[in-house]
Tab-separated table of C-alpha atoms and ligand atoms in Angstrom:
chain	number	residue	atom	x	y	z
A	1	MET	CA	-29.062	-188.554	-71.969
A	2	THR	CA	-25.567	-189.820	-71.755
A	3	SER	CA	-23.056	-187.277	-70.259
A	4	HIS	CA	-19.033	-187.303	-70.669
A	5	PHE	CA	-18.810	-185.618	-67.255
A	6	SER	CA	-21.255	-186.275	-64.087
A	7	THR	CA	-23.062	-184.142	-61.744
A	8	ASP	CA	-25.102	-186.759	-60.323
A	9	SER	CA	-23.699	-187.471	-56.396
A	10	HIS	CA	-25.578	-184.209	-55.601
A	11	SER	CA	-29.101	-184.566	-56.923
A	12	SER	CA	-31.287	-181.895	-55.363
A	13	HIS	CA	-31.120	-179.442	-57.620
A	14	LYS	CA	-31.494	-181.428	-61.087
A	15	SER	CA	-34.324	-179.287	-62.436
A	16	LEU	CA	-32.192	-176.000	-62.511
A	17	ARG	CA	-31.684	-174.821	-65.788
A	18	HIS	CA	-27.681	-175.223	-65.919
A	19	PHE	CA	-26.326	-174.230	-69.217
A	20	LEU	CA	-22.959	-176.635	-69.139
A	21	ASP	CA	-22.774	-178.245	-72.412
A	22	ILE	CA	-24.766	-178.465	-75.687
A	23	LYS	CA	-25.122	-182.269	-75.540
A	24	ASP	CA	-27.588	-181.866	-72.287
A	25	LEU	CA	-30.103	-179.920	-74.076
A	26	GLU	CA	-32.739	-181.236	-76.680
A	27	SER	CA	-32.339	-180.071	-80.176
A	28	HIS	CA	-35.745	-178.220	-79.989
A	29	THR	CA	-34.911	-176.355	-76.990
A	30	LEU	CA	-31.647	-175.398	-78.434
A	31	ARG	CA	-33.401	-174.136	-81.583
A	32	HIS	CA	-35.584	-171.858	-79.666
A	33	ILE	CA	-32.699	-170.809	-77.721
A	34	LEU	CA	-31.314	-169.253	-80.918
A	35	ASP	CA	-34.689	-168.309	-82.014
A	36	VAL	CA	-35.328	-166.301	-79.055
A	37	ALA	CA	-31.819	-164.773	-79.419
A	38	GLN	CA	-32.599	-163.373	-83.078
A	39	ALA	CA	-35.822	-161.733	-82.026
A	40	ILE	CA	-33.895	-159.949	-79.290
A	41	LYS	CA	-31.179	-159.169	-81.490
A	42	HIS	CA	-33.791	-157.475	-84.209
A	43	MET	CA	-35.255	-155.626	-81.253
A	44	GLN	CA	-32.241	-154.375	-80.021
A	45	LYS	CA	-31.141	-152.935	-82.985
A	46	GLY	CA	-34.673	-151.067	-83.454
A	47	ARG	CA	-34.417	-149.448	-79.913
A	48	GLN	CA	-32.882	-148.711	-77.126
A	49	PHE	CA	-32.659	-151.618	-73.802
A	50	PRO	CA	-33.863	-151.928	-71.000
A	51	LEU	CA	-36.845	-153.017	-72.714
A	52	HIS	CA	-39.563	-154.740	-70.764
A	53	PRO	CA	-41.360	-154.923	-67.074
A	54	ARG	CA	-41.182	-158.390	-67.670
A	55	ALA	CA	-37.430	-158.506	-68.913
A	56	PRO	CA	-36.221	-161.969	-67.867
A	57	LEU	CA	-33.373	-160.736	-65.656
A	58	SER	CA	-35.064	-157.672	-63.907
A	59	GLY	CA	-34.128	-157.561	-60.330
A	60	ARG	CA	-31.688	-160.385	-60.591
A	61	GLN	CA	-28.034	-160.471	-59.761
A	62	ILE	CA	-25.386	-162.891	-61.748
A	63	GLY	CA	-21.992	-163.942	-60.548
A	64	LEU	CA	-19.217	-163.959	-63.313
A	65	ILE	CA	-16.177	-166.220	-62.046
A	66	PHE	CA	-12.798	-166.031	-63.974
A	67	SER	CA	-9.863	-168.113	-63.501
A	68	CYS	CA	-8.328	-167.083	-66.971
A	69	PRO	CA	-8.674	-163.812	-69.113
A	70	SER	CA	-11.544	-163.023	-71.137
A	71	THR	CA	-12.252	-160.278	-73.342
A	72	ARG	CA	-15.710	-161.452	-75.140
A	73	THR	CA	-17.271	-163.839	-72.746
A	74	ARG	CA	-16.735	-160.840	-69.869
A	75	VAL	CA	-17.939	-158.286	-72.076
A	76	SER	CA	-20.821	-159.710	-73.645
A	77	PHE	CA	-22.249	-161.549	-70.414
A	78	GLU	CA	-21.994	-157.897	-68.576
A	79	ILE	CA	-23.553	-156.011	-71.166
A	80	GLY	CA	-26.086	-158.680	-72.368
A	81	ILE	CA	-27.061	-159.030	-68.417
A	82	ARG	CA	-27.716	-155.362	-68.003
A	83	GLN	CA	-29.509	-155.151	-71.405
A	84	LEU	CA	-31.938	-157.958	-69.704
A	85	GLY	CA	-32.681	-155.953	-66.811
A	86	GLY	CA	-30.032	-157.716	-64.433
A	87	ASP	CA	-26.653	-157.073	-62.804
A	88	SER	CA	-23.738	-158.646	-62.355
A	89	LEU	CA	-20.430	-159.052	-60.417
A	90	VAL	CA	-17.066	-160.032	-62.086
A	91	LEU	CA	-15.090	-162.399	-60.053
A	92	SER	CA	-11.577	-163.465	-60.232
A	93	THR	CA	-10.699	-167.009	-58.870
A	94	GLN	CA	-7.567	-165.566	-57.628
A	95	GLU	CA	-9.154	-163.041	-55.555
A	96	MET	CA	-11.762	-165.345	-53.747
A	97	GLN	CA	-10.958	-168.002	-50.925
A	98	LEU	CA	-11.589	-170.379	-53.740
A	99	GLY	CA	-8.141	-169.465	-54.736
A	100	ARG	CA	-6.701	-170.499	-51.228
A	101	GLY	CA	-8.381	-173.972	-51.284
A	102	GLU	CA	-12.250	-173.292	-50.176
A	103	SER	CA	-13.776	-176.026	-51.615
A	104	LEU	CA	-16.181	-175.687	-54.679
A	105	ALA	CA	-19.042	-177.436	-52.623
A	106	ASP	CA	-18.680	-174.505	-50.078
A	107	THR	CA	-18.365	-171.745	-52.752
A	108	ALA	CA	-21.439	-172.770	-54.489
A	109	ARG	CA	-23.237	-172.967	-51.633
A	110	VAL	CA	-22.374	-169.668	-50.272
A	111	LEU	CA	-22.720	-167.757	-53.988
A	112	SER	CA	-26.023	-169.731	-54.285
A	113	ARG	CA	-27.376	-167.580	-51.283
A	114	PHE	CA	-26.394	-164.152	-52.846
A	115	VAL	CA	-26.760	-164.385	-56.301
A	116	ASP	CA	-29.467	-165.723	-59.202
A	117	GLY	CA	-27.115	-167.605	-61.388
A	118	ILE	CA	-23.394	-168.175	-62.192
A	119	MET	CA	-21.129	-168.023	-64.880
A	120	LEU	CA	-17.789	-169.641	-64.733
A	121	ARG	CA	-14.903	-169.622	-67.120
A	122	THR	CA	-12.502	-172.092	-65.565
A	123	THR	CA	-9.086	-173.904	-66.118
A	124	ASP	CA	-10.192	-177.083	-64.168
A	125	THR	CA	-13.270	-178.692	-66.353
A	126	TYR	CA	-14.067	-180.879	-62.878
A	127	ALA	CA	-14.725	-177.127	-61.382
A	128	LEU	CA	-17.491	-176.863	-63.605
A	129	TYR	CA	-19.481	-180.079	-63.073
A	130	GLU	CA	-18.586	-179.368	-59.229
A	131	LEU	CA	-20.205	-176.017	-59.067
A	132	ALA	CA	-22.954	-177.134	-60.602
A	133	ARG	CA	-23.433	-180.220	-58.536
A	134	TRP	CA	-23.471	-178.058	-55.447
A	135	SER	CA	-25.179	-174.771	-56.642
A	136	THR	CA	-28.818	-174.150	-55.986
A	137	VAL	CA	-29.117	-171.218	-58.734
A	138	PRO	CA	-28.365	-172.127	-62.822
A	139	VAL	CA	-24.618	-172.302	-63.754
A	140	ILE	CA	-23.537	-171.244	-67.133
A	141	ASN	CA	-20.453	-172.629	-68.879
A	142	GLY	CA	-18.201	-169.726	-70.031
A	143	LEU	CA	-15.361	-172.082	-71.320
A	144	THR	CA	-13.596	-174.927	-69.669
A	145	PRO	CA	-10.237	-176.912	-71.116
A	146	HIS	CA	-13.299	-179.311	-72.244
A	147	SER	CA	-15.807	-177.363	-73.864
A	148	HIS	CA	-17.212	-173.737	-75.174
A	149	PRO	CA	-20.674	-174.078	-75.425
A	150	VAL	CA	-21.750	-170.561	-75.447
A	151	GLN	CA	-19.488	-169.809	-78.174
A	152	ILE	CA	-20.800	-172.381	-80.587
A	153	MET	CA	-24.166	-171.038	-80.148
A	154	ALA	CA	-23.180	-167.573	-81.144
A	155	ASP	CA	-21.320	-169.543	-84.348
A	156	ILE	CA	-24.759	-171.293	-85.155
A	157	MET	CA	-26.608	-168.147	-84.851
A	158	THR	CA	-23.744	-166.472	-87.255
A	159	TYR	CA	-23.607	-169.280	-89.911
A	160	GLU	CA	-27.558	-168.663	-90.329
A	161	GLU	CA	-27.989	-165.388	-90.575
A	162	HIS	CA	-25.330	-165.190	-93.474
A	163	ARG	CA	-26.396	-168.941	-94.902
A	164	GLY	CA	-29.725	-170.272	-93.510
A	165	SER	CA	-30.227	-173.209	-91.772
A	166	VAL	CA	-27.232	-175.096	-90.712
A	167	HIS	CA	-29.250	-178.005	-91.000
A	168	GLY	CA	-27.782	-180.681	-93.589
A	169	ARG	CA	-24.741	-178.366	-94.373
A	170	THR	CA	-21.269	-179.445	-93.812
A	171	PHE	CA	-18.457	-177.641	-91.516
A	172	ALA	CA	-15.062	-178.394	-91.369
A	173	TRP	CA	-12.739	-177.904	-88.585
A	174	VAL	CA	-8.982	-177.736	-89.424
A	175	GLY	CA	-6.297	-177.677	-86.308
A	176	ASP	CA	-6.046	-178.270	-82.898
A	177	GLY	CA	-8.744	-180.465	-81.101
A	178	ASN	CA	-9.705	-177.997	-78.624
A	179	ASN	CA	-12.495	-177.206	-76.552
A	180	VAL	CA	-14.267	-175.480	-78.883
A	181	LEU	CA	-14.419	-178.470	-81.247
A	182	VAL	CA	-15.988	-180.688	-78.639
A	183	SER	CA	-18.928	-178.170	-78.421
A	184	LEU	CA	-18.949	-177.946	-82.319
A	185	ILE	CA	-19.333	-181.872	-82.398
A	186	GLU	CA	-22.136	-181.488	-80.149
A	187	GLY	CA	-23.838	-178.823	-81.906
A	188	ALA	CA	-23.362	-180.651	-85.336
A	189	VAL	CA	-25.354	-183.866	-83.939
A	190	ARG	CA	-27.682	-181.595	-82.114
A	191	PHE	CA	-28.723	-179.154	-85.220
A	192	GLY	CA	-28.229	-181.528	-87.522
A	193	PHE	CA	-24.980	-180.682	-89.767
A	194	THR	CA	-21.992	-182.893	-90.873
A	195	LEU	CA	-18.730	-181.854	-89.342
A	196	HIS	CA	-15.551	-182.987	-91.182
A	197	ILE	CA	-12.679	-182.524	-88.615
A	198	ALA	CA	-8.846	-182.460	-89.211
A	199	THR	CA	-6.161	-182.149	-86.825
A	200	PRO	CA	-2.690	-183.793	-86.202
A	201	LYS	CA	-3.094	-187.763	-85.036
A	202	ASP	CA	-2.331	-186.562	-81.313
A	203	MET	CA	-4.429	-183.734	-81.141
A	204	LYS	CA	-7.771	-185.414	-82.010
A	205	PRO	CA	-11.095	-184.506	-79.974
A	206	PRO	CA	-11.795	-186.632	-76.923
A	207	GLN	CA	-12.658	-190.478	-78.022
A	208	LYS	CA	-15.661	-190.318	-75.738
A	209	VAL	CA	-16.749	-187.118	-77.282
A	210	MET	CA	-16.805	-188.967	-80.942
A	211	ASP	CA	-18.202	-192.112	-79.413
A	212	TRP	CA	-21.003	-189.946	-78.004
A	213	ALA	CA	-21.577	-188.128	-81.303
A	214	HIS	CA	-21.337	-191.720	-83.512
A	215	HIS	CA	-24.082	-193.193	-80.572
A	216	GLU	CA	-26.294	-189.981	-81.354
A	217	ASN	CA	-26.359	-190.743	-85.171
A	218	GLY	CA	-24.156	-187.394	-85.835
A	219	SER	CA	-22.289	-187.137	-89.277
A	220	ILE	CA	-18.795	-186.456	-87.767
A	221	LYS	CA	-15.840	-187.815	-89.752
A	222	TRP	CA	-11.696	-187.593	-88.855
A	223	THR	CA	-9.117	-187.395	-90.957
A	224	SER	CA	-5.259	-186.167	-90.326
A	225	HIS	CA	-5.489	-184.221	-93.845
A	226	PRO	CA	-6.838	-180.823	-93.762
A	227	GLN	CA	-7.747	-180.582	-97.744
A	228	GLU	CA	-9.889	-183.788	-97.102
A	229	ALA	CA	-12.033	-182.040	-94.325
A	230	VAL	CA	-12.206	-178.887	-96.248
A	231	TYR	CA	-13.329	-180.224	-99.861
A	232	GLY	CA	-16.914	-178.777	-100.597
A	233	ALA	CA	-17.598	-177.466	-97.061
A	234	ASP	CA	-19.997	-174.810	-96.233
A	235	CYS	CA	-18.119	-173.247	-93.444
A	236	VAL	CA	-14.255	-173.654	-92.369
A	237	MET	CA	-13.482	-173.096	-88.638
A	238	THR	CA	-10.074	-172.912	-86.600
A	239	ASP	CA	-8.812	-171.628	-83.221
A	240	THR	CA	-5.629	-171.121	-81.446
A	241	TRP	CA	-2.604	-173.668	-81.619
A	242	THR	CA	-2.140	-173.062	-78.110
A	243	SER	CA	-5.574	-172.843	-75.693
A	244	MET	CA	-5.318	-171.312	-72.224
A	245	SER	CA	-5.391	-174.683	-70.726
A	246	HIS	CA	-2.163	-175.349	-72.566
A	247	THR	CA	0.433	-174.912	-69.905
A	248	CYS	CA	2.996	-174.504	-72.775
A	249	GLN	CA	6.469	-172.915	-72.610
A	250	ASP	CA	8.532	-171.812	-75.693
A	251	THR	CA	9.624	-175.165	-76.603
A	252	CYS	CA	6.249	-176.601	-76.348
A	253	LYS	CA	4.768	-174.152	-78.034
A	254	LYS	CA	7.280	-174.339	-80.776
A	255	SER	CA	6.762	-178.435	-81.180
A	256	ARG	CA	2.831	-177.925	-81.469
A	257	HIS	CA	3.472	-175.281	-83.990
A	258	ASP	CA	5.582	-177.315	-86.002
A	259	VAL	CA	3.257	-180.217	-85.769
A	260	LEU	CA	0.077	-177.750	-87.005
A	261	LYS	CA	1.965	-175.851	-89.613
A	262	PRO	CA	-0.017	-177.714	-92.563
A	263	TYR	CA	-3.003	-177.244	-90.698
A	264	GLN	CA	-3.192	-173.592	-91.262
A	265	ILE	CA	-6.190	-172.194	-93.033
A	266	ASN	CA	-4.923	-170.093	-95.867
A	267	LYS	CA	-6.093	-169.232	-99.420
A	268	ALA	CA	-5.418	-172.405	-101.057
A	269	LEU	CA	-7.173	-174.460	-98.625
A	270	MET	CA	-10.370	-171.801	-98.537
A	271	GLU	CA	-10.245	-172.525	-102.467
A	272	ILE	CA	-11.177	-176.076	-102.241
A	273	ALA	CA	-14.172	-175.197	-99.917
A	274	ALA	CA	-17.591	-174.634	-101.337
A	275	PRO	CA	-17.146	-171.282	-103.085
A	276	ASP	CA	-19.681	-169.626	-100.811
A	277	ALA	CA	-18.020	-170.921	-97.720
A	278	LEU	CA	-17.643	-168.953	-94.500
A	279	PHE	CA	-14.682	-168.738	-92.269
A	280	MET	CA	-15.196	-168.459	-88.742
A	281	HIS	CA	-12.845	-168.020	-85.323
A	282	CYS	CA	-13.733	-167.481	-82.247
A	283	LEU	CA	-10.667	-165.308	-81.399
A	284	PRO	CA	-8.520	-164.330	-80.127
A	285	ALA	CA	-6.779	-165.118	-83.306
A	286	HIS	CA	-2.922	-165.441	-83.805
A	287	ILE	CA	-2.495	-164.077	-87.673
A	288	GLY	CA	0.361	-165.944	-89.815
A	289	GLU	CA	-0.430	-169.322	-87.470
A	290	GLU	CA	-3.705	-170.658	-87.439
A	291	VAL	CA	-4.891	-168.227	-89.998
A	292	THR	CA	-3.195	-166.295	-92.979
A	293	ALA	CA	-4.306	-162.421	-92.732
A	294	GLU	CA	-5.579	-162.609	-96.237
A	295	VAL	CA	-8.440	-165.089	-94.873
A	296	PHE	CA	-9.242	-163.376	-92.101
A	297	GLU	CA	-9.581	-159.964	-93.842
A	298	SER	CA	-11.372	-161.599	-96.455
A	299	ARG	CA	-15.195	-161.204	-97.729
A	300	GLN	CA	-15.536	-165.002	-96.585
A	301	SER	CA	-14.554	-164.153	-92.903
A	302	VAL	CA	-17.568	-163.280	-90.478
A	303	VAL	CA	-15.541	-163.657	-87.229
A	304	PHE	CA	-16.279	-159.990	-85.726
A	305	ASP	CA	-19.993	-161.010	-86.801
A	306	GLU	CA	-19.588	-164.295	-84.322
A	307	ALA	CA	-17.847	-162.042	-81.750
A	308	GLU	CA	-21.165	-159.745	-81.877
A	309	ASN	CA	-23.417	-162.685	-81.463
A	310	ARG	CA	-21.981	-163.929	-78.163
A	311	LEU	CA	-23.994	-161.145	-76.958
A	312	HIS	CA	-27.256	-161.959	-78.609
A	313	ALA	CA	-26.614	-165.804	-78.193
A	314	GLN	CA	-25.976	-165.760	-74.346
A	315	LYS	CA	-29.170	-163.444	-74.032
A	316	GLY	CA	-31.195	-166.179	-75.619
A	317	ILE	CA	-29.615	-168.777	-73.266
A	318	LEU	CA	-30.548	-166.392	-70.303
A	319	ALA	CA	-33.983	-165.675	-71.703
A	320	TRP	CA	-34.251	-169.919	-71.557
A	321	ILE	CA	-32.522	-169.892	-67.949
A	322	PHE	CA	-34.810	-166.771	-66.250
A	323	GLY	CA	-37.685	-166.193	-68.716
A	324	GLY	CA	-39.997	-168.522	-66.581
A	325	LYS	CA	-42.694	-170.159	-68.872
A	326	THR	CA	-43.004	-167.701	-71.455
A	327	TRP	CA	-39.504	-167.416	-72.326
A	328	ARG	CA	-40.347	-168.788	-75.811
A	329	SER	CA	-42.602	-165.770	-76.802
A	330	TRP	CA	-39.838	-163.502	-74.971
A	331	GLY	CA	-38.856	-161.211	-77.956
A	332	GLU	CA	-41.866	-161.335	-79.873
A	333	GLU	CA	-43.918	-159.345	-77.426
A	334	ALA	CA	-41.881	-156.745	-76.466
B	401	CP	N1	-14.086	-166.133	-77.740
B	401	CP	C1	-13.702	-166.023	-76.742
B	401	CP	O1	-14.836	-166.613	-75.676
B	401	CP	O2	-13.385	-165.050	-76.156
B	401	CP	P1	-12.402	-164.439	-75.005
B	401	CP	O3	-11.369	-165.497	-74.319
B	401	CP	O4	-12.283	-163.195	-75.088
B	401	CP	O5	-13.557	-164.395	-73.955
B	402	NVA	N1	-9.442	-172.500	-77.339
B	402	NVA	C1	-9.012	-171.211	-76.814
B	402	NVA	C2	-10.799	-170.674	-76.751
B	402	NVA	C3	-10.530	-169.209	-76.508
B	402	NVA	C4	-11.730	-168.357	-76.107
B	402	NVA	C5	-8.846	-171.437	-75.658
B	402	NVA	O1	-9.182	-172.247	-74.686
B	402	NVA	O2	-7.877	-170.727	-74.798
């Protein structure tokens, strides 16, 4: 499979089940991850965790490394790992020697001696792939400036809970061409749905990602007109206009906001989507900027289901990584 970023030069651990980007996995594996996630969710709703002597993380320790803030990612990983029988350790890069210049190669090799897996949220995309290149334990992408794959797994799970299979549906993305959008493009290709993107001309998603999607026969279209993207869509999505990786001061923020103002999701825009369209946002939201309070609080909005499904989708991913050969049946048998 093609890669926008390369982890190639240190090749001895290629067989590890990293979860770096949606495009790295086959469609059938991604589908099974969500099936397992759904099964685990039902099981969890029925009774208490920890469950099962074969719990996939039984006796395992996962390092959760953050170089920038998080509410959902941190809490859902910590709780999910515990519910699957494991334990986690939260580390901030500022408190690690990494923050004083220790190399990623050495950090990865040291941590691999202590923990069974690493989740990284970073403001430096290269750091994720470099960590994975040197790590001898699986690495999970918890957000980079380039992508946010665990979020999109939760979003697809959420859409399907409400409306059935995403296959053949049309999603619309309106706003900044950011990290969440990159993973949504990859999700559209792998799960087989159409994606209409509306961003300002200078905030398009990376051309490499669009080229990859077209090469994979994805049904992805870009326009600068929000109405064109949203017309008839089954799901309308947006995100903050200023991501954590934008080192934006007040003037830069204002100019981004001026350019993005016509891309706000409001009632008038939702009215041209399909009548039963859902509204999604990964959160945190900035009400009155990328979305109005009216849409955010409307019956079409499933943003808190998305937030909850971070927990369940990530447990599906953890079961794939750590559940061994029986990971597919995990959830059915407990
Ligand atoms: N959506 C998301 O990743 O939220 P956090 O930044 O709170 O982790
Ligand atoms: N695009 C946002 C997502 C936050 C979860 C950011 O990178 O800040």
